[in-house]
Short mmCIF file of C-alpha atoms in Angstrom, two decimals:
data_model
loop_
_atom_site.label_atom_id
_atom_site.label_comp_id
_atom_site.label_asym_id
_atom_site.label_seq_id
_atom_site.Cartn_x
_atom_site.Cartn_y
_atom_site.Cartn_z
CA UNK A 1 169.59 -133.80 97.82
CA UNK A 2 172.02 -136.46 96.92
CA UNK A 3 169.87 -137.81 94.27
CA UNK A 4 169.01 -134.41 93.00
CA UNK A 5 172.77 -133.79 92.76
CA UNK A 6 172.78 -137.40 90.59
CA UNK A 7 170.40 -135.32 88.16
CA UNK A 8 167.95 -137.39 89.34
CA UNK A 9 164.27 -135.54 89.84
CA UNK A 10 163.01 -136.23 93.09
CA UNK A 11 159.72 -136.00 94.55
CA UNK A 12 158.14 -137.04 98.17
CA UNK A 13 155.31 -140.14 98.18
CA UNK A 14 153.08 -140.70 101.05
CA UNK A 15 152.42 -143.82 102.71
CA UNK A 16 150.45 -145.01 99.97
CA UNK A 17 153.44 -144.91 97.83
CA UNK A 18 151.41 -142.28 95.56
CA UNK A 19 152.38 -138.75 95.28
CA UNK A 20 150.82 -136.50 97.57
CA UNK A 21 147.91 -134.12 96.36
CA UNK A 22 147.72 -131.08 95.25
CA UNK A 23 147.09 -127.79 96.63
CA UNK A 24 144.05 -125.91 97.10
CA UNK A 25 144.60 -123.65 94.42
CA UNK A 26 146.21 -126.27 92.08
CA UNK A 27 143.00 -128.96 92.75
CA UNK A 28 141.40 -130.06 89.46
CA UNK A 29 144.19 -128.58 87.14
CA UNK A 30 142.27 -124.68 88.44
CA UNK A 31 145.94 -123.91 87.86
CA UNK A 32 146.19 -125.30 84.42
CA UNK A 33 148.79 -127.54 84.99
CA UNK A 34 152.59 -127.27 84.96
CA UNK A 35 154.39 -126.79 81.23
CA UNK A 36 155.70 -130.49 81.46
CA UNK A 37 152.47 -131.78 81.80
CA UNK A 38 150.09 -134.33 78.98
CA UNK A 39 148.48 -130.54 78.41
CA UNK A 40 151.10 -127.88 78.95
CA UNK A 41 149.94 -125.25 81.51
CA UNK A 42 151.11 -121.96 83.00
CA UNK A 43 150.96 -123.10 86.92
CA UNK A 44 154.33 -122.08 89.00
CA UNK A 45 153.09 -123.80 92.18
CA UNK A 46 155.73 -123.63 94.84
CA UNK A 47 153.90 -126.86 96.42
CA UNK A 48 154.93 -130.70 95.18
CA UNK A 49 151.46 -130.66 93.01
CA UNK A 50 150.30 -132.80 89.78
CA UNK A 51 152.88 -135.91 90.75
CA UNK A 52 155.53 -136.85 88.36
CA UNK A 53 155.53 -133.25 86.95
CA UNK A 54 156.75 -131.33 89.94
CA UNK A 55 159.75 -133.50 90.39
CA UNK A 56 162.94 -131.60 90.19
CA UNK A 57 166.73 -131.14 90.61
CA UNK A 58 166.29 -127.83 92.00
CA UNK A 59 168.36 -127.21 95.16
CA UNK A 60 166.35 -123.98 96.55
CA UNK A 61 162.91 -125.79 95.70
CA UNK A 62 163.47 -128.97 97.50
CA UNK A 63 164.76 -127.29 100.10
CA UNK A 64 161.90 -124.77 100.19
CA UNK A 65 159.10 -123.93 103.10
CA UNK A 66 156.63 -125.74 101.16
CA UNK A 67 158.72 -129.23 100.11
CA UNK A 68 160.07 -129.15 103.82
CA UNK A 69 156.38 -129.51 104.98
CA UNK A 70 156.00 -132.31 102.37
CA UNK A 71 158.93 -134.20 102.86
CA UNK A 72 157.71 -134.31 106.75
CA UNK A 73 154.65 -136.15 105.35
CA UNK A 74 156.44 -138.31 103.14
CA UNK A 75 157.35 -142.28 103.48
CA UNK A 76 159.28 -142.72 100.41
CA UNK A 77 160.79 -141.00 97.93
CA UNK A 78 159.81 -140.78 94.36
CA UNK A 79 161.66 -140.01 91.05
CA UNK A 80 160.68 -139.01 87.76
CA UNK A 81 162.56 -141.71 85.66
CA UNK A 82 162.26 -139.83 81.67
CA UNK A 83 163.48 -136.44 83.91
CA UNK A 84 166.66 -138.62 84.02
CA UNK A 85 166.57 -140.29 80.64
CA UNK A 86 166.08 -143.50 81.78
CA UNK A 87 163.63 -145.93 81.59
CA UNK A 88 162.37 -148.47 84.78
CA UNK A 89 161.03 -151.84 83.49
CA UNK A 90 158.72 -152.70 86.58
CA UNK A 91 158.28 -156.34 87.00
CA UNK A 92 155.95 -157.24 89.94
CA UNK A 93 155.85 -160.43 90.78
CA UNK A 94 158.45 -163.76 89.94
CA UNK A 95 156.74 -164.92 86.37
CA UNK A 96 157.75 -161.32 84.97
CA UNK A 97 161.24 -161.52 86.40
CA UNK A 98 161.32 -164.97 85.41
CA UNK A 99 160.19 -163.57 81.58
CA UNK A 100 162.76 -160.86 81.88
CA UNK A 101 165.39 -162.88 82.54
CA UNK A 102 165.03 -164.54 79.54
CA UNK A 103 163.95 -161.71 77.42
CA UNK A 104 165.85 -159.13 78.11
CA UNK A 105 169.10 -157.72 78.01
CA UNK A 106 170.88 -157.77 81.60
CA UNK A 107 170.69 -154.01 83.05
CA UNK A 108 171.03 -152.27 86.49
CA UNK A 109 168.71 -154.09 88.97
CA UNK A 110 166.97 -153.10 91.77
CA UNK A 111 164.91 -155.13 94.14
CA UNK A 112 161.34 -154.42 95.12
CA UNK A 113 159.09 -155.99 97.81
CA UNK A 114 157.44 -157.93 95.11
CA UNK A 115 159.82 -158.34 92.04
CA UNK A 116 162.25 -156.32 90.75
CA UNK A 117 163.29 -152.80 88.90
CA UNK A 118 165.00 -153.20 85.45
CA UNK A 119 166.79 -149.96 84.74
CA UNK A 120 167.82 -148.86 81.27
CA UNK A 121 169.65 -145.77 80.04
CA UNK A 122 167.38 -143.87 77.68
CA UNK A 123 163.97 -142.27 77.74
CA UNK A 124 160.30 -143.57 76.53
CA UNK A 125 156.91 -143.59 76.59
CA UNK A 126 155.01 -144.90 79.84
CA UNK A 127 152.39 -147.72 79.46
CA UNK A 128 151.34 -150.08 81.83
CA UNK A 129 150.30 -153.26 81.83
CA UNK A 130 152.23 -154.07 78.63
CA UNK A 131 152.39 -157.59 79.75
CA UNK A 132 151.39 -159.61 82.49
CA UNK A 133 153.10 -158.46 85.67
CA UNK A 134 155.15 -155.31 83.70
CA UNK A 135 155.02 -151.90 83.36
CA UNK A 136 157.16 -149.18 81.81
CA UNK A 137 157.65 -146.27 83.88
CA UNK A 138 159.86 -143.39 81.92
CA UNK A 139 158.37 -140.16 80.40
CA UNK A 140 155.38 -138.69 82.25
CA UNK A 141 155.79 -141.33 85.38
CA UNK A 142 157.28 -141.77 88.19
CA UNK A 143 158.87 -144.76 90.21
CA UNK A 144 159.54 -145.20 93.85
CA UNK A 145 163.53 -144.87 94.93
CA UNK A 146 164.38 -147.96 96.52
CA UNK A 147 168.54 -148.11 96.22
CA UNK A 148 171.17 -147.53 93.40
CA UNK A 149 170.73 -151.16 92.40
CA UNK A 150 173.43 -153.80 91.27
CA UNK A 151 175.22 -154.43 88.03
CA UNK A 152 175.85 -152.00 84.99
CA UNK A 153 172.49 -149.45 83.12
CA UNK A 154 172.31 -151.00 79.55
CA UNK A 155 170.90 -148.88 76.44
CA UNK A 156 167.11 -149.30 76.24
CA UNK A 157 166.63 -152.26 73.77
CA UNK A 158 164.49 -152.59 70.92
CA UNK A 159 162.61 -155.46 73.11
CA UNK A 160 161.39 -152.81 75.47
CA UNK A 161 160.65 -150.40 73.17
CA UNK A 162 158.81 -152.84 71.21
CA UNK A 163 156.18 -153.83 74.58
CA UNK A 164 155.14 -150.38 74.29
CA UNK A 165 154.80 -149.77 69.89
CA UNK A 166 153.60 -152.91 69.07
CA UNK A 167 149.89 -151.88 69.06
CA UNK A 168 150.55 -148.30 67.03
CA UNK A 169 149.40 -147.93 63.62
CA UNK A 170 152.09 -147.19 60.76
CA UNK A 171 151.30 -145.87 57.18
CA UNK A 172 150.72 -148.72 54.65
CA UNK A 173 153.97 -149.28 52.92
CA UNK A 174 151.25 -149.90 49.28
CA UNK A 175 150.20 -146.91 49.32
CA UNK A 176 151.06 -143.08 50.05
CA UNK A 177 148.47 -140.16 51.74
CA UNK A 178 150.56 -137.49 50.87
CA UNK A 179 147.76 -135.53 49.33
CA UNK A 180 145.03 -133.36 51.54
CA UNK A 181 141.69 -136.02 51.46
CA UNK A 182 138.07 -135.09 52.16
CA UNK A 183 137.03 -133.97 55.50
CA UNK A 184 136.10 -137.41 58.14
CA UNK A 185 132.35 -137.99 56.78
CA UNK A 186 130.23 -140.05 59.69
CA UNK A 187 126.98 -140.06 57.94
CA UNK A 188 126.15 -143.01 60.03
CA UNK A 189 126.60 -141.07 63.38
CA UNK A 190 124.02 -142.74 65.63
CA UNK A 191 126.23 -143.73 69.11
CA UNK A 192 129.69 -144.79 69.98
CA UNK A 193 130.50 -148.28 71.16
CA UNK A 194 133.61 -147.77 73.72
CA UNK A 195 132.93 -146.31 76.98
CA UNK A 196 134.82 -142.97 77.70
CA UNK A 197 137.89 -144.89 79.92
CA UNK A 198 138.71 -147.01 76.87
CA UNK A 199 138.64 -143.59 74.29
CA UNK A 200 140.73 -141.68 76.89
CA UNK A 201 143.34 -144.22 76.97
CA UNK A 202 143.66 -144.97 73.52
CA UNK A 203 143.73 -140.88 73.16
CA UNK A 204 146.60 -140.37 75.87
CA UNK A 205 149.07 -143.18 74.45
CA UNK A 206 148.96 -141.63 71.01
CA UNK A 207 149.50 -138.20 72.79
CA UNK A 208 152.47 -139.77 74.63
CA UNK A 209 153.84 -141.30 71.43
CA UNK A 210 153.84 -137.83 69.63
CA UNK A 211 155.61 -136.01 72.92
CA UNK A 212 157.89 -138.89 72.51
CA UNK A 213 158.99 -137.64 69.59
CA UNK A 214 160.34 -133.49 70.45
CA UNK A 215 162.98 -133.40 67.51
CA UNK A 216 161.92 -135.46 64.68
CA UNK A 217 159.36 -137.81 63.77
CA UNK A 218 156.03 -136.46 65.03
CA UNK A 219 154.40 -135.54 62.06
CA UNK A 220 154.73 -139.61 61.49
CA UNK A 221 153.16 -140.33 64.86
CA UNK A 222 150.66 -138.06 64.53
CA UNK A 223 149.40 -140.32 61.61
CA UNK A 224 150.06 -143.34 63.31
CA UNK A 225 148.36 -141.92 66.28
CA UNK A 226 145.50 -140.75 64.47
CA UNK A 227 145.15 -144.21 61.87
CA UNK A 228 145.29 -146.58 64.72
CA UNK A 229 142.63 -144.57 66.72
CA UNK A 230 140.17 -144.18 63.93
CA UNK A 231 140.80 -147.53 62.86
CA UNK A 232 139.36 -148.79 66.80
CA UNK A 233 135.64 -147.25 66.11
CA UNK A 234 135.44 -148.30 62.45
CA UNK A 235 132.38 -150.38 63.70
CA UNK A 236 130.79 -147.79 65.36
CA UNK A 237 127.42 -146.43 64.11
CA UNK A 238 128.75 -143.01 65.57
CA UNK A 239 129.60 -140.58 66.49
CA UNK A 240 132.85 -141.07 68.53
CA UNK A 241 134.24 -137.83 69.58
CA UNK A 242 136.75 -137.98 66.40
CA UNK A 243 136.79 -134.12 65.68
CA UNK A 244 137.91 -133.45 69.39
CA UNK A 245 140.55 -136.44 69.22
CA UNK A 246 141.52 -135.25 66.15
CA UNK A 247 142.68 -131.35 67.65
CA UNK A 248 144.09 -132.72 70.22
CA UNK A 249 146.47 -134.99 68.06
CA UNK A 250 146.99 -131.99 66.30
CA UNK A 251 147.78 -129.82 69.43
CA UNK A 252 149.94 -131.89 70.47
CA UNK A 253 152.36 -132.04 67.36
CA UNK A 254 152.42 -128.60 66.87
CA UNK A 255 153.93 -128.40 70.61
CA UNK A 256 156.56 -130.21 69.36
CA UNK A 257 156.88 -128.48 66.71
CA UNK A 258 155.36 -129.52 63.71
CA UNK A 259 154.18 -127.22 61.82
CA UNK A 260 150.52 -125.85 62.11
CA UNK A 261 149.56 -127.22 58.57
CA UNK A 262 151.49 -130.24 58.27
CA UNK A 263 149.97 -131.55 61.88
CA UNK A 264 146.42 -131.20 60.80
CA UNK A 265 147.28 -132.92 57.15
CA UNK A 266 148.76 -135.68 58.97
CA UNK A 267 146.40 -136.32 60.87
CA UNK A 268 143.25 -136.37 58.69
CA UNK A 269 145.23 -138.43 56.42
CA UNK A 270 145.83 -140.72 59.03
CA UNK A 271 141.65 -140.55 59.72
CA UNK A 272 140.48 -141.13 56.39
CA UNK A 273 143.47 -143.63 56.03
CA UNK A 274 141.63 -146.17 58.36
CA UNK A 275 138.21 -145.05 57.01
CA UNK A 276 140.03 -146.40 53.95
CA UNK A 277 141.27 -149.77 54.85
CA UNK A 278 137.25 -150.61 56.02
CA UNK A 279 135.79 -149.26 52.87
#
């Protein structure tokens, strides 16, 4: 409740240090999912389901029937990090503190039992794995509470920032797609090379990136989103799902609010940009 009453969204972890699962009625998203969620859904659960999503501020729900019978099954106590707007560099082992330490501006700290917790003020995307021994853990994450921490919360730096966008795909500063190309043509469409895991990731971060971006800019990471995807099955014979990626791009920027046409301009342009740059 303290934490709660630091604005701080709070949910209960199990042993594991994971959240705990979901409800009968909320198993395999039946619900739909809650609004805040990579796909926005309808579900109202009063239970601590789909992790990071149900964590809240909310006096009366943390203190409800339901999150009393979780919080009797909990070991630790988990927060939602981009509920707070702020962003947990999670450095697991000595190296990555070591690489921090010279890296990185000085923030709040927080110990762990294998490294440490940098804490900056100011929300993100979540990736992990950016570098050896780091993750980012902001919007749709969570971290485990472990203390307030030592020293002063810095502004999120452009080096942190820049462990996450350094793969995504900007326009080409030679040339402009402003006008509506040709539908994607895969006359070649015999098979895809990824496996699914390696679409579905490369799907979800350019998702994130486009959430990211609720009051300007998502139009622009749509096509980024959609150019730098393309661009990773240019050697495929096909075909690679690209329609399907494509709507969902599209989805979400219009959730965002982008409008309907723009979204879907962007990103085809963004398509046939990379089906461009291979030609």
């Amino acid at each position: 409740m303290a934490l709660a009453d630091g604005h701080l969204p709070v949910l209960p972890l199990g042993a594991d240090k994971r959240p705990l699962g979901n409800c009968r009625d909320c198993a395999d998203l039946a619900c739909g999912g809650r609004p805040n969620m990579k796909t926005p859904g309808p579900c109202v659960c009063p239970w601590p389901c789909h992790g990071w999503a149900a964590a809240t501020t909310n006096p009366h729900v943390l203190a409800s029937r339901q999150w009393g019978m979780a919080w009797r099954r909990a070991r630790a106590i988990g927060y939602h990090p981009g509920g707070a707007l702020v962003t947990v560099v999670d450095l697991d082992n000595p190296d990555a503190v070591a690489w921090a330490r010279t890296t990185l501006p000085p923030t709040k700290t927080v110990a762990t039992t294998r490294g440490e917790h940098w804490i900056y003020r100011g929300a993100m995307r979540s990736a992990n794995k950016v570098r050896p021994g780091v993750d980012i853990k902001s919007l749709m994450s969570y971290a485990r509470w472990l203390g307030p921490g030592t020293g002063p919360i810095a502004a999120l730096p452009p080096a942190v920032l820049a462990l996450v966008e350094r793969e995504e795909s900007t326009p080409a500063r030679a040339a402009v797609d402003s006008s509506t190309p040709p539908r994607w043509d895969r006359s070649v469409a015999t098979g895809c090379r990824h496996t699914p895991t390696f679409v579905q990731t490369g799907l979800e971060r350019g998702l994130d990136n486009i959430r990211a971006h609720p009051e300007q800019g998502a139009g622009t990471a749509a096509y980024g989103a959609a150019r730098f995807l393309a661009t990773r099955h240019t050697a495929c014979p096909g075909p690679c799902g690209l329609d399907r990626i494509a709507e969902e791009l599209i989805t979400a920027a219009i959730a965002v609010g982008v409008p309907a046409p723009y979204a879907r301009r962007c990103v085809t342009n963004g398509m046939n940009a990379a089906l461009g740059a291979v030609a």
